[in-house]
Short mmCIF file of C-alpha atoms and ligand atoms in Angstrom, two decimals:
data_model
loop_
_atom_site.label_atom_id
_atom_site.label_comp_id
_atom_site.label_asym_id
_atom_site.label_seq_id
_atom_site.Cartn_x
_atom_site.Cartn_y
_atom_site.Cartn_z
CA MET A 1 109.28 140.47 94.79
CA THR A 2 110.75 142.26 97.82
CA ASP A 3 114.47 142.90 97.78
CA THR A 4 114.80 143.96 101.41
CA PRO A 5 117.08 141.81 103.59
CA TYR A 6 115.20 138.80 104.88
CA ALA A 7 113.80 138.71 108.40
CA ASP A 8 114.84 135.95 110.75
CA ARG A 9 111.49 134.25 110.80
CA TYR A 10 108.88 133.59 108.15
CA SER A 11 105.44 132.04 108.31
CA VAL A 12 106.51 129.73 105.49
CA VAL A 13 109.96 128.94 104.11
CA ILE A 14 110.22 127.06 100.81
CA VAL A 15 113.45 125.20 100.01
CA GLY A 16 113.95 125.20 96.23
CA GLY A 17 112.47 127.59 93.68
CA GLY A 18 111.96 125.07 90.89
CA ALA A 19 108.65 123.84 89.48
CA ALA A 20 107.37 122.83 92.91
CA GLY A 21 108.69 125.71 95.01
CA LEU A 22 107.37 128.44 92.72
CA SER A 23 103.97 126.73 92.32
CA VAL A 24 103.53 126.52 96.08
CA ALA A 25 104.78 130.09 96.66
CA ALA A 26 102.36 131.51 94.08
CA ARG A 27 99.34 129.54 95.33
CA LEU A 28 100.08 130.32 98.96
CA ARG A 29 100.54 134.02 98.27
CA ARG A 30 97.17 134.16 96.52
CA ALA A 31 95.40 132.17 99.24
CA ARG A 32 96.99 133.91 102.26
CA PRO A 33 98.60 137.25 101.33
CA GLU A 34 99.13 138.06 105.02
CA LEU A 35 101.70 135.25 105.45
CA THR A 36 105.40 136.07 105.22
CA ILE A 37 106.90 133.69 102.68
CA ALA A 38 110.51 133.12 101.62
CA VAL A 39 111.85 130.97 98.79
CA ILE A 40 115.45 129.77 99.18
CA GLU A 41 116.88 129.18 95.71
CA PRO A 42 120.52 129.58 94.62
CA SER A 43 120.02 129.73 90.85
CA ALA A 44 119.37 132.96 88.91
CA THR A 45 117.87 131.06 85.97
CA HIS A 46 114.80 128.86 86.07
CA ALA A 47 114.42 126.11 83.48
CA TYR A 48 111.34 124.49 82.01
CA GLN A 49 113.02 121.08 81.98
CA PRO A 50 110.24 119.19 80.12
CA GLY A 51 111.19 121.37 77.14
CA TRP A 52 114.72 119.94 76.98
CA THR A 53 113.55 116.78 75.16
CA LEU A 54 112.22 119.12 72.47
CA VAL A 55 115.41 121.21 72.47
CA GLY A 56 117.37 117.98 71.89
CA ALA A 57 115.16 117.36 68.85
CA GLY A 58 115.29 120.87 67.42
CA VAL A 59 111.59 121.52 68.12
CA MET A 60 112.07 124.18 70.82
CA SER A 61 114.88 126.67 71.34
CA LEU A 62 116.91 126.50 74.54
CA ALA A 63 116.05 130.16 75.20
CA ASP A 64 112.34 129.27 75.30
CA THR A 65 112.98 126.94 78.24
CA LEU A 66 114.73 129.56 80.40
CA LYS A 67 113.59 132.58 82.42
CA GLN A 68 115.13 134.72 85.12
CA GLU A 69 114.24 133.32 88.56
CA GLY A 70 113.80 136.87 89.91
CA GLY A 71 110.96 137.52 87.51
CA LEU A 72 109.14 134.37 88.62
CA ILE A 73 109.24 134.84 92.39
CA PRO A 74 105.72 136.11 93.24
CA GLN A 75 105.25 139.73 94.34
CA GLY A 76 105.57 140.02 98.11
CA VAL A 77 107.58 136.79 98.47
CA THR A 78 111.19 137.13 99.58
CA TRP A 79 113.86 135.42 97.51
CA ILE A 80 116.82 134.24 99.58
CA ARG A 81 119.46 133.58 96.98
CA ASP A 82 121.45 130.86 98.68
CA ARG A 83 121.57 127.13 99.14
CA VAL A 84 120.29 125.27 102.21
CA ARG A 85 123.07 123.35 103.90
CA SER A 86 121.17 121.64 106.74
CA PHE A 87 117.85 121.29 108.56
CA GLN A 88 117.19 121.65 112.29
CA PRO A 89 113.56 120.45 112.46
CA ASP A 90 113.27 120.54 116.26
CA ALA A 91 114.35 124.19 116.34
CA MET A 92 112.26 124.91 113.18
CA THR A 93 115.25 126.41 111.36
CA VAL A 94 117.35 125.81 108.27
CA THR A 95 120.99 126.81 107.88
CA LEU A 96 122.24 128.29 104.62
CA GLU A 97 125.61 127.76 102.94
CA ASN A 98 126.59 131.29 104.06
CA GLY A 99 126.00 130.26 107.69
CA SER A 100 122.78 132.29 108.24
CA VAL A 101 119.90 130.65 110.02
CA VAL A 102 116.32 131.08 108.81
CA GLU A 103 113.37 130.31 111.07
CA TYR A 104 109.95 129.14 109.99
CA ARG A 105 106.52 128.19 111.29
CA ARG A 106 106.04 125.84 108.34
CA LEU A 107 108.66 124.49 105.94
CA VAL A 108 108.12 123.21 102.39
CA VAL A 109 110.99 121.06 101.10
CA CYS A 110 111.29 120.71 97.31
CA PRO A 111 114.94 120.86 96.11
CA GLY A 112 114.42 118.37 93.26
CA ILE A 113 116.52 115.32 92.45
CA GLN A 114 120.32 115.10 92.29
CA LEU A 115 122.02 114.15 89.02
CA ASN A 116 125.06 111.97 89.78
CA TRP A 117 127.22 112.51 86.68
CA ASP A 118 130.33 111.44 88.65
CA ALA A 119 128.89 107.96 89.14
CA ILE A 120 129.78 107.16 85.52
CA ASP A 121 133.51 106.81 85.14
CA GLY A 122 134.97 109.15 82.50
CA LEU A 123 131.67 110.82 81.66
CA LYS A 124 132.45 114.31 82.96
CA GLU A 125 135.60 114.49 80.80
CA THR A 126 133.67 113.84 77.60
CA LEU A 127 130.13 115.13 78.17
CA GLY A 128 129.25 117.75 75.57
CA ARG A 129 132.05 116.54 73.26
CA ASN A 130 132.93 113.48 71.15
CA GLY A 131 129.27 112.88 70.32
CA VAL A 132 128.36 112.34 74.01
CA ALA A 133 125.19 114.31 74.82
CA SER A 134 122.41 114.46 77.41
CA ASN A 135 119.02 116.16 77.49
CA TYR A 136 119.30 116.13 81.30
CA TYR A 137 121.17 119.43 81.54
CA ARG A 138 120.59 122.64 79.75
CA ASP A 139 123.59 122.94 77.45
CA GLY A 140 123.48 119.18 76.94
CA ALA A 141 120.09 119.44 75.25
CA ALA A 142 121.43 121.99 72.76
CA TYR A 143 124.46 119.76 72.06
CA MET A 144 122.13 116.75 71.65
CA TRP A 145 120.39 118.49 68.76
CA GLU A 146 123.75 119.30 67.17
CA CYS A 147 124.71 115.61 67.39
CA VAL A 148 121.38 114.36 66.00
CA ARG A 149 121.26 116.96 63.23
CA THR A 150 124.76 116.20 61.96
CA PHE A 151 124.63 112.41 62.39
CA SER A 152 124.77 110.60 59.09
CA GLY A 153 125.17 106.99 60.18
CA GLY A 154 126.76 104.58 62.65
CA THR A 155 125.84 103.30 66.10
CA ALA A 156 123.64 105.61 68.15
CA LEU A 157 123.49 104.49 71.79
CA PHE A 158 120.83 105.71 74.23
CA THR A 159 121.00 104.84 77.92
CA GLN A 160 118.61 104.67 80.87
CA PRO A 161 119.92 104.20 84.45
CA VAL A 162 118.40 102.43 87.46
CA MET A 163 115.14 104.06 88.62
CA PRO A 164 114.04 106.41 90.10
CA ILE A 165 114.81 109.23 87.71
CA LYS A 166 112.89 112.35 86.79
CA CYS A 167 110.62 111.78 83.81
CA ALA A 168 111.13 108.05 83.36
CA GLY A 169 109.99 108.36 79.73
CA ALA A 170 112.59 110.99 78.74
CA PRO A 171 115.38 108.48 77.90
CA GLN A 172 113.21 106.82 75.24
CA LYS A 173 111.71 110.10 73.99
CA ALA A 174 115.26 110.90 72.84
CA VAL A 175 115.38 107.56 70.99
CA TYR A 176 112.10 108.10 69.11
CA LEU A 177 112.67 111.71 68.12
CA SER A 178 116.25 111.07 66.97
CA CYS A 179 115.18 108.06 64.90
CA ASP A 180 112.27 109.96 63.40
CA HIS A 181 114.59 112.82 62.45
CA TRP A 182 116.96 110.39 60.74
CA ARG A 183 114.01 108.69 59.01
CA ARG A 184 112.82 112.04 57.68
CA GLU A 185 116.32 112.88 56.51
CA GLY A 186 116.55 109.50 54.75
CA VAL A 187 119.55 108.25 56.77
CA LEU A 188 117.89 105.91 59.28
CA HIS A 189 118.92 102.86 57.23
CA ARG A 190 122.57 103.82 57.91
CA VAL A 191 121.96 104.17 61.70
CA LYS A 192 122.15 101.34 64.23
CA PRO A 193 120.03 102.64 67.15
CA GLN A 194 120.43 100.84 70.48
CA PHE A 195 118.52 101.55 73.69
CA CYS A 196 120.34 100.15 76.74
CA THR A 197 118.23 100.30 79.87
CA ALA A 198 118.92 99.12 83.41
CA GLY A 199 115.20 98.25 83.61
CA VAL A 200 113.41 95.08 82.58
CA ARG A 201 110.62 96.63 80.51
CA LEU A 202 110.10 99.66 78.28
CA PHE A 203 107.78 101.52 80.65
CA GLY A 204 106.60 101.07 84.23
CA VAL A 205 102.87 101.01 83.38
CA ALA A 206 102.24 97.88 81.26
CA TYR A 207 99.17 99.36 79.53
CA TYR A 208 101.32 101.65 77.35
CA VAL A 209 104.10 99.15 76.55
CA PRO A 210 102.62 97.63 73.33
CA SER A 211 102.30 101.13 71.78
CA LEU A 212 105.93 101.87 72.62
CA GLN A 213 107.15 98.47 71.44
CA LYS A 214 105.49 99.17 68.10
CA MET A 215 107.58 102.34 67.73
CA ILE A 216 110.76 100.50 68.77
CA ASP A 217 110.07 97.92 66.04
CA TYR A 218 109.11 100.60 63.51
CA TYR A 219 112.44 102.41 63.91
CA GLY A 220 114.41 99.15 64.17
CA VAL A 221 115.83 99.91 67.62
CA GLU A 222 117.75 97.13 69.38
CA VAL A 223 116.77 97.14 73.07
CA ALA A 224 119.11 95.71 75.72
CA TYR A 225 117.51 95.26 79.15
CA LYS A 226 119.34 95.14 82.51
CA GLU A 227 122.32 97.08 81.14
CA ASN A 228 123.49 99.93 83.36
CA LEU A 229 126.07 102.42 82.02
CA ILE A 230 129.11 102.59 84.34
CA ALA A 231 131.89 104.10 82.19
CA VAL A 232 132.43 106.13 79.03
CA ASN A 233 135.60 106.58 77.01
CA GLY A 234 134.85 109.49 74.70
CA GLN A 235 138.11 109.29 72.75
CA LYS A 236 137.78 105.59 72.02
CA LYS A 237 133.99 105.96 71.65
CA GLU A 238 133.24 103.06 73.96
CA ALA A 239 130.57 102.71 76.64
CA THR A 240 130.79 100.10 79.38
CA PHE A 241 127.63 98.63 80.91
CA GLN A 242 127.20 96.42 83.93
CA ILE A 243 124.60 93.68 83.68
CA VAL A 244 122.28 94.50 86.61
CA GLY A 245 122.61 92.07 89.51
CA THR A 246 125.90 90.59 88.25
CA ASP A 247 129.61 91.50 88.01
CA GLN A 248 129.48 91.02 84.26
CA THR A 249 130.23 93.96 81.95
CA VAL A 250 129.61 94.62 78.26
CA VAL A 251 131.53 97.15 76.15
CA ARG A 252 129.59 98.76 73.33
CA PRO A 253 131.19 100.95 70.66
CA PHE A 254 129.27 104.07 69.65
CA ASP A 255 129.38 106.95 67.20
CA MET A 256 126.84 108.97 69.20
CA LEU A 257 125.77 108.50 72.82
CA HIS A 258 122.80 109.97 74.72
CA VAL A 259 123.34 109.55 78.46
CA VAL A 260 120.78 109.78 81.25
CA PRO A 261 122.68 110.08 84.55
CA PRO A 262 121.96 108.04 87.70
CA GLN A 263 119.88 110.07 90.15
CA SER A 264 119.30 110.20 93.90
CA ALA A 265 117.95 112.32 96.72
CA PRO A 266 120.07 115.48 97.19
CA ASP A 267 122.98 114.86 99.60
CA PHE A 268 121.84 117.56 102.06
CA VAL A 269 118.41 115.85 102.35
CA ARG A 270 119.92 112.37 102.48
CA SER A 271 122.16 113.31 105.42
CA SER A 272 119.35 115.09 107.32
CA PRO A 273 116.84 113.86 109.93
CA LEU A 274 114.11 114.41 107.29
CA ALA A 275 115.22 111.48 105.13
CA ASP A 276 113.93 107.92 104.94
CA GLU A 277 116.35 105.00 104.74
CA ALA A 278 116.92 105.52 101.03
CA GLY A 279 117.65 109.24 101.52
CA TRP A 280 114.40 110.69 100.17
CA LEU A 281 112.22 113.21 102.02
CA ASP A 282 109.97 111.02 104.17
CA ILE A 283 106.41 112.29 103.70
CA ASP A 284 102.90 110.92 103.83
CA PRO A 285 101.95 110.02 100.24
CA VAL A 286 98.42 111.43 100.58
CA THR A 287 98.72 114.56 102.76
CA MET A 288 102.34 115.40 101.74
CA GLN A 289 103.13 116.19 105.39
CA HIS A 290 106.41 114.93 106.83
CA LYS A 291 105.92 111.63 108.66
CA LYS A 292 107.83 112.76 111.75
CA TYR A 293 107.79 116.58 111.73
CA ALA A 294 104.28 118.04 111.47
CA THR A 295 105.59 121.53 110.59
CA ILE A 296 107.21 120.22 107.38
CA PHE A 297 105.64 119.43 104.00
CA GLY A 298 107.29 118.26 100.81
CA LEU A 299 106.63 117.73 97.13
CA GLY A 300 108.34 117.28 93.79
CA ASP A 301 111.22 115.04 92.84
CA ALA A 302 112.92 114.97 96.28
CA THR A 303 110.18 113.03 98.11
CA ASN A 304 109.70 109.31 98.70
CA THR A 305 106.12 109.23 97.37
CA PRO A 306 105.86 106.39 94.82
CA ASN A 307 104.63 108.52 91.91
CA ALA A 308 106.39 109.34 88.63
CA LYS A 309 108.79 112.23 89.26
CA THR A 310 107.31 114.75 86.82
CA ALA A 311 106.15 118.37 86.63
CA ALA A 312 102.71 116.89 85.97
CA ALA A 313 102.84 115.33 89.44
CA VAL A 314 103.96 118.65 90.95
CA ARG A 315 100.94 120.34 89.37
CA GLU A 316 98.62 118.03 91.32
CA GLN A 317 100.69 118.06 94.50
CA ALA A 318 101.03 121.85 94.92
CA PRO A 319 97.32 122.55 95.67
CA VAL A 320 97.30 119.67 98.20
CA VAL A 321 100.39 120.99 99.98
CA VAL A 322 98.99 124.53 100.10
CA LYS A 323 95.59 123.40 101.38
CA ASN A 324 97.08 121.19 104.09
CA LEU A 325 99.73 123.71 105.10
CA ILE A 326 97.06 126.37 105.64
CA SER A 327 94.93 123.93 107.65
CA SER A 328 97.93 122.99 109.75
CA LEU A 329 98.64 126.67 110.54
CA SER A 330 95.16 127.01 111.97
CA GLY A 331 95.18 123.64 113.73
CA GLU A 332 92.55 122.10 111.45
CA PRO A 333 92.56 118.55 110.06
CA LEU A 334 94.42 117.99 106.79
CA GLU A 335 91.83 117.31 104.09
CA GLY A 336 93.87 117.77 100.93
CA ALA A 337 94.66 114.41 99.31
CA TYR A 338 97.08 113.53 96.49
CA ASP A 339 96.26 110.38 94.50
CA GLY A 340 99.73 109.85 92.99
CA TYR A 341 98.88 111.37 89.61
CA GLY A 342 101.74 111.60 87.15
CA ALA A 343 101.90 111.92 83.37
CA CYS A 344 104.44 111.27 80.66
CA PRO A 345 103.96 112.63 77.14
CA LEU A 346 105.97 110.09 75.12
CA THR A 347 106.99 111.86 71.93
CA VAL A 348 107.01 108.82 69.65
CA SER A 349 107.54 110.89 66.47
CA TYR A 350 107.59 114.49 65.28
CA GLY A 351 103.87 115.25 65.50
CA HIS A 352 102.68 112.38 67.71
CA VAL A 353 102.57 111.69 71.43
CA VAL A 354 101.43 108.71 73.51
CA LEU A 355 100.18 110.55 76.59
CA ALA A 356 100.59 108.18 79.53
CA GLU A 357 98.68 109.16 82.68
CA PHE A 358 98.50 107.14 85.89
CA THR A 359 98.11 107.34 89.65
CA TYR A 360 99.58 105.41 92.60
CA GLY A 361 99.98 101.70 91.91
CA GLY A 362 100.17 102.25 88.14
CA LYS A 363 96.39 102.75 87.84
CA VAL A 364 95.73 104.12 84.36
CA VAL A 365 93.75 107.37 84.21
CA SER A 366 92.76 109.73 81.41
CA SER A 367 92.21 113.49 81.22
CA LEU A 368 91.39 113.40 77.52
CA ARG A 369 88.49 111.53 76.03
CA PHE A 370 90.26 109.15 73.67
CA ASP A 371 92.45 106.06 73.83
CA GLN A 372 95.73 107.61 74.93
CA ARG A 373 97.75 104.55 73.91
CA LYS A 374 97.33 105.68 70.30
CA PRO A 375 99.94 108.20 69.11
CA SER A 376 98.04 111.47 68.93
CA ARG A 377 98.61 114.75 67.11
CA PHE A 378 96.33 116.49 69.61
CA ALA A 379 98.59 115.35 72.49
CA TRP A 380 101.66 116.51 70.50
CA ASN A 381 100.13 119.98 70.30
CA PHE A 382 99.55 119.86 74.03
CA LYS A 383 103.15 118.85 74.68
CA THR A 384 104.75 121.39 72.36
CA ARG A 385 102.35 124.36 72.61
CA ILE A 386 99.93 124.12 75.55
CA PHE A 387 102.06 122.59 78.34
CA PRO A 388 104.86 125.21 78.20
CA ARG A 389 102.28 128.04 78.42
CA LEU A 390 100.38 126.25 81.16
CA TYR A 391 103.67 125.95 83.05
CA TRP A 392 104.85 129.57 82.80
CA TYR A 393 101.49 131.36 82.98
CA GLY A 394 99.36 128.92 84.99
CA MET A 395 101.35 126.65 87.27
CA LEU A 396 104.10 129.08 88.27
CA LYS A 397 101.50 131.83 88.82
CA GLY A 398 99.36 129.57 91.01
CA ILE A 399 96.35 129.82 88.71
CA ASP A 400 96.41 126.63 86.67
CA PRO A 401 92.95 125.09 86.45
CA LYS A 402 92.23 121.72 88.01
CA VAL A 403 91.97 119.10 85.26
CA SER A 404 90.08 116.02 86.35
CA HIS A 405 91.21 112.55 85.34
CA LYS A 406 89.10 109.41 85.16
CA LEU A 407 90.07 105.84 85.89
CA VAL A 408 90.44 103.81 82.68
CA ASP A 409 89.09 100.28 82.47
CA THR A 410 92.24 98.56 81.21
CA ASN A 411 90.37 95.30 80.53
CA SER A 412 88.10 96.77 77.89
C1 FAD B 501 114.96 115.97 80.08
C2 FAD B 501 113.77 116.11 80.99
C3 FAD B 501 112.49 115.90 80.48
C4 FAD B 501 111.38 116.02 81.30
N1 FAD B 501 110.15 115.85 80.75
C5 FAD B 501 109.04 116.01 81.51
C6 FAD B 501 107.75 115.94 80.93
O1 FAD B 501 107.59 115.74 79.73
N2 FAD B 501 106.66 116.10 81.73
C7 FAD B 501 106.80 116.35 83.07
O2 FAD B 501 105.78 116.51 83.73
N3 FAD B 501 108.02 116.41 83.66
C8 FAD B 501 109.14 116.26 82.92
N4 FAD B 501 110.40 116.37 83.49
C9 FAD B 501 110.53 116.37 84.97
C10 FAD B 501 110.29 117.73 85.62
O3 FAD B 501 111.11 118.72 85.05
C11 FAD B 501 110.56 117.60 87.12
O4 FAD B 501 109.83 116.51 87.63
C12 FAD B 501 110.18 118.87 87.88
O5 FAD B 501 110.98 119.94 87.46
C13 FAD B 501 110.32 118.65 89.40
O6 FAD B 501 110.14 119.84 90.10
P1 FAD B 501 110.95 120.12 91.46
O7 FAD B 501 110.57 121.48 91.88
O8 FAD B 501 110.80 118.97 92.39
O9 FAD B 501 112.48 120.10 91.01
P2 FAD B 501 113.22 121.19 90.11
O10 FAD B 501 112.27 121.81 89.15
O11 FAD B 501 114.42 120.50 89.56
O12 FAD B 501 113.65 122.33 91.13
C14 FAD B 501 114.47 122.10 92.26
C15 FAD B 501 115.06 123.44 92.66
O13 FAD B 501 115.70 123.30 93.94
C16 FAD B 501 116.89 124.06 93.92
N5 FAD B 501 117.83 123.52 94.94
C17 FAD B 501 118.60 122.42 94.84
N6 FAD B 501 119.34 122.28 95.94
C18 FAD B 501 119.02 123.30 96.77
C19 FAD B 501 119.45 123.70 98.07
N7 FAD B 501 120.40 123.02 98.73
N8 FAD B 501 118.89 124.80 98.61
C20 FAD B 501 117.92 125.52 97.96
N9 FAD B 501 117.49 125.19 96.71
C21 FAD B 501 118.04 124.09 96.14
C22 FAD B 501 117.42 123.90 92.50
O14 FAD B 501 118.31 124.95 92.15
C23 FAD B 501 116.13 123.92 91.69
O15 FAD B 501 115.80 125.22 91.23
C24 FAD B 501 111.54 116.30 82.68
C25 FAD B 501 112.82 116.53 83.20
C26 FAD B 501 113.93 116.44 82.37
C27 FAD B 501 115.32 116.70 82.92
#
């Protein structure tokens, strides 16, 4: 990492030093060390967010999910520790919160998804207290484990907002792991678990739903569809849900509540010329190049590509972005192609995972050579031991191996 003041103009500027930004920076640096590259990232701490489901279940420590951002920025890449305020794509510049302007030849936009905690009335006042927890922020995951560990009975409510969200399976992973903990502690019979989702089915890809339904039945979870959390009263221990598509509301009492916040494109992307009508970064789903501005590429949770917003998707997108960005710098055709791959390791119990893998259009694919609908100990070991290492020492270093996936015949 260079700590000299940044120059005005870089070959490549990367907005966001999360999973996507660091993967692209590392790969690009290896492929083209002569390029000047800058990562704009305000945070000093980088989080392995897929680990937070495990932190909330006492399987991983919070410390194991965190590293200093400075130690992860690749050697020779400049870290601009600030936040982008706005984009000027015609001038090929971005403006930072501190007012400085940074020029680029190519821009990679990957600032992640925005968590809209304020959209739930009363939530901010009670989050992290009164039994109201969330695996969707770092201290929340630690508090979630405290709530689960000390819970001895009563109503445990778990929510899921309107899509899209990052890791669509994470809301129900919290349900399964909490219930399995209570089962192992012998208190599940005193718990009334309820999963209230704004969706109309358990999971977007129908192939995996029967396996998940089996776990819901096994733990005795009551599922309420089309219920969207709109307000929380932590003192009274009441959660208010709106029935999706109506003005009707339902108030549910709780003793413990796991909240997944509504999510959207980041405001500074939404209000920029780079956004589509819904506010997401408007890129080609195959080449990852911006639909209007050829000097801009994007990946990760902030884009409008119709894949599952996961680190698994980022892992497949980063090599495509790097390949196409390099081609675009030398005026060659863009040959890198992303197929919409995403994966969701659904932790259905301590020790077992249903590893859902799919591409654009919900086509089921498989990287492993067994029926991935079946809860697997092998996949659990991947989720808890292999994936974190692959993330820190492979993906973020730009050296993770390509793992091929095969189309699954879902009729057989
Ligand atoms: C509880 C939970 C469980 C998950 N489980 C899984 C899982 O099992 N498997 C899986 O594959 N994925 C999982 N994910 C999803 C995964 O973490 C994300 O999809 C992934 O981190 C997306 O990478 P990203 O770089 O787009 O966004 P992020 O990693 O969130 O990084 C975005 C970065 O942009 C920075 N930024 C924001 N605004 C600005 C700005 N204005 N200027 C500059 N920088 C900015 C942020 O500080 C941040 O560092 C999970 C996520 C959560 C929360």
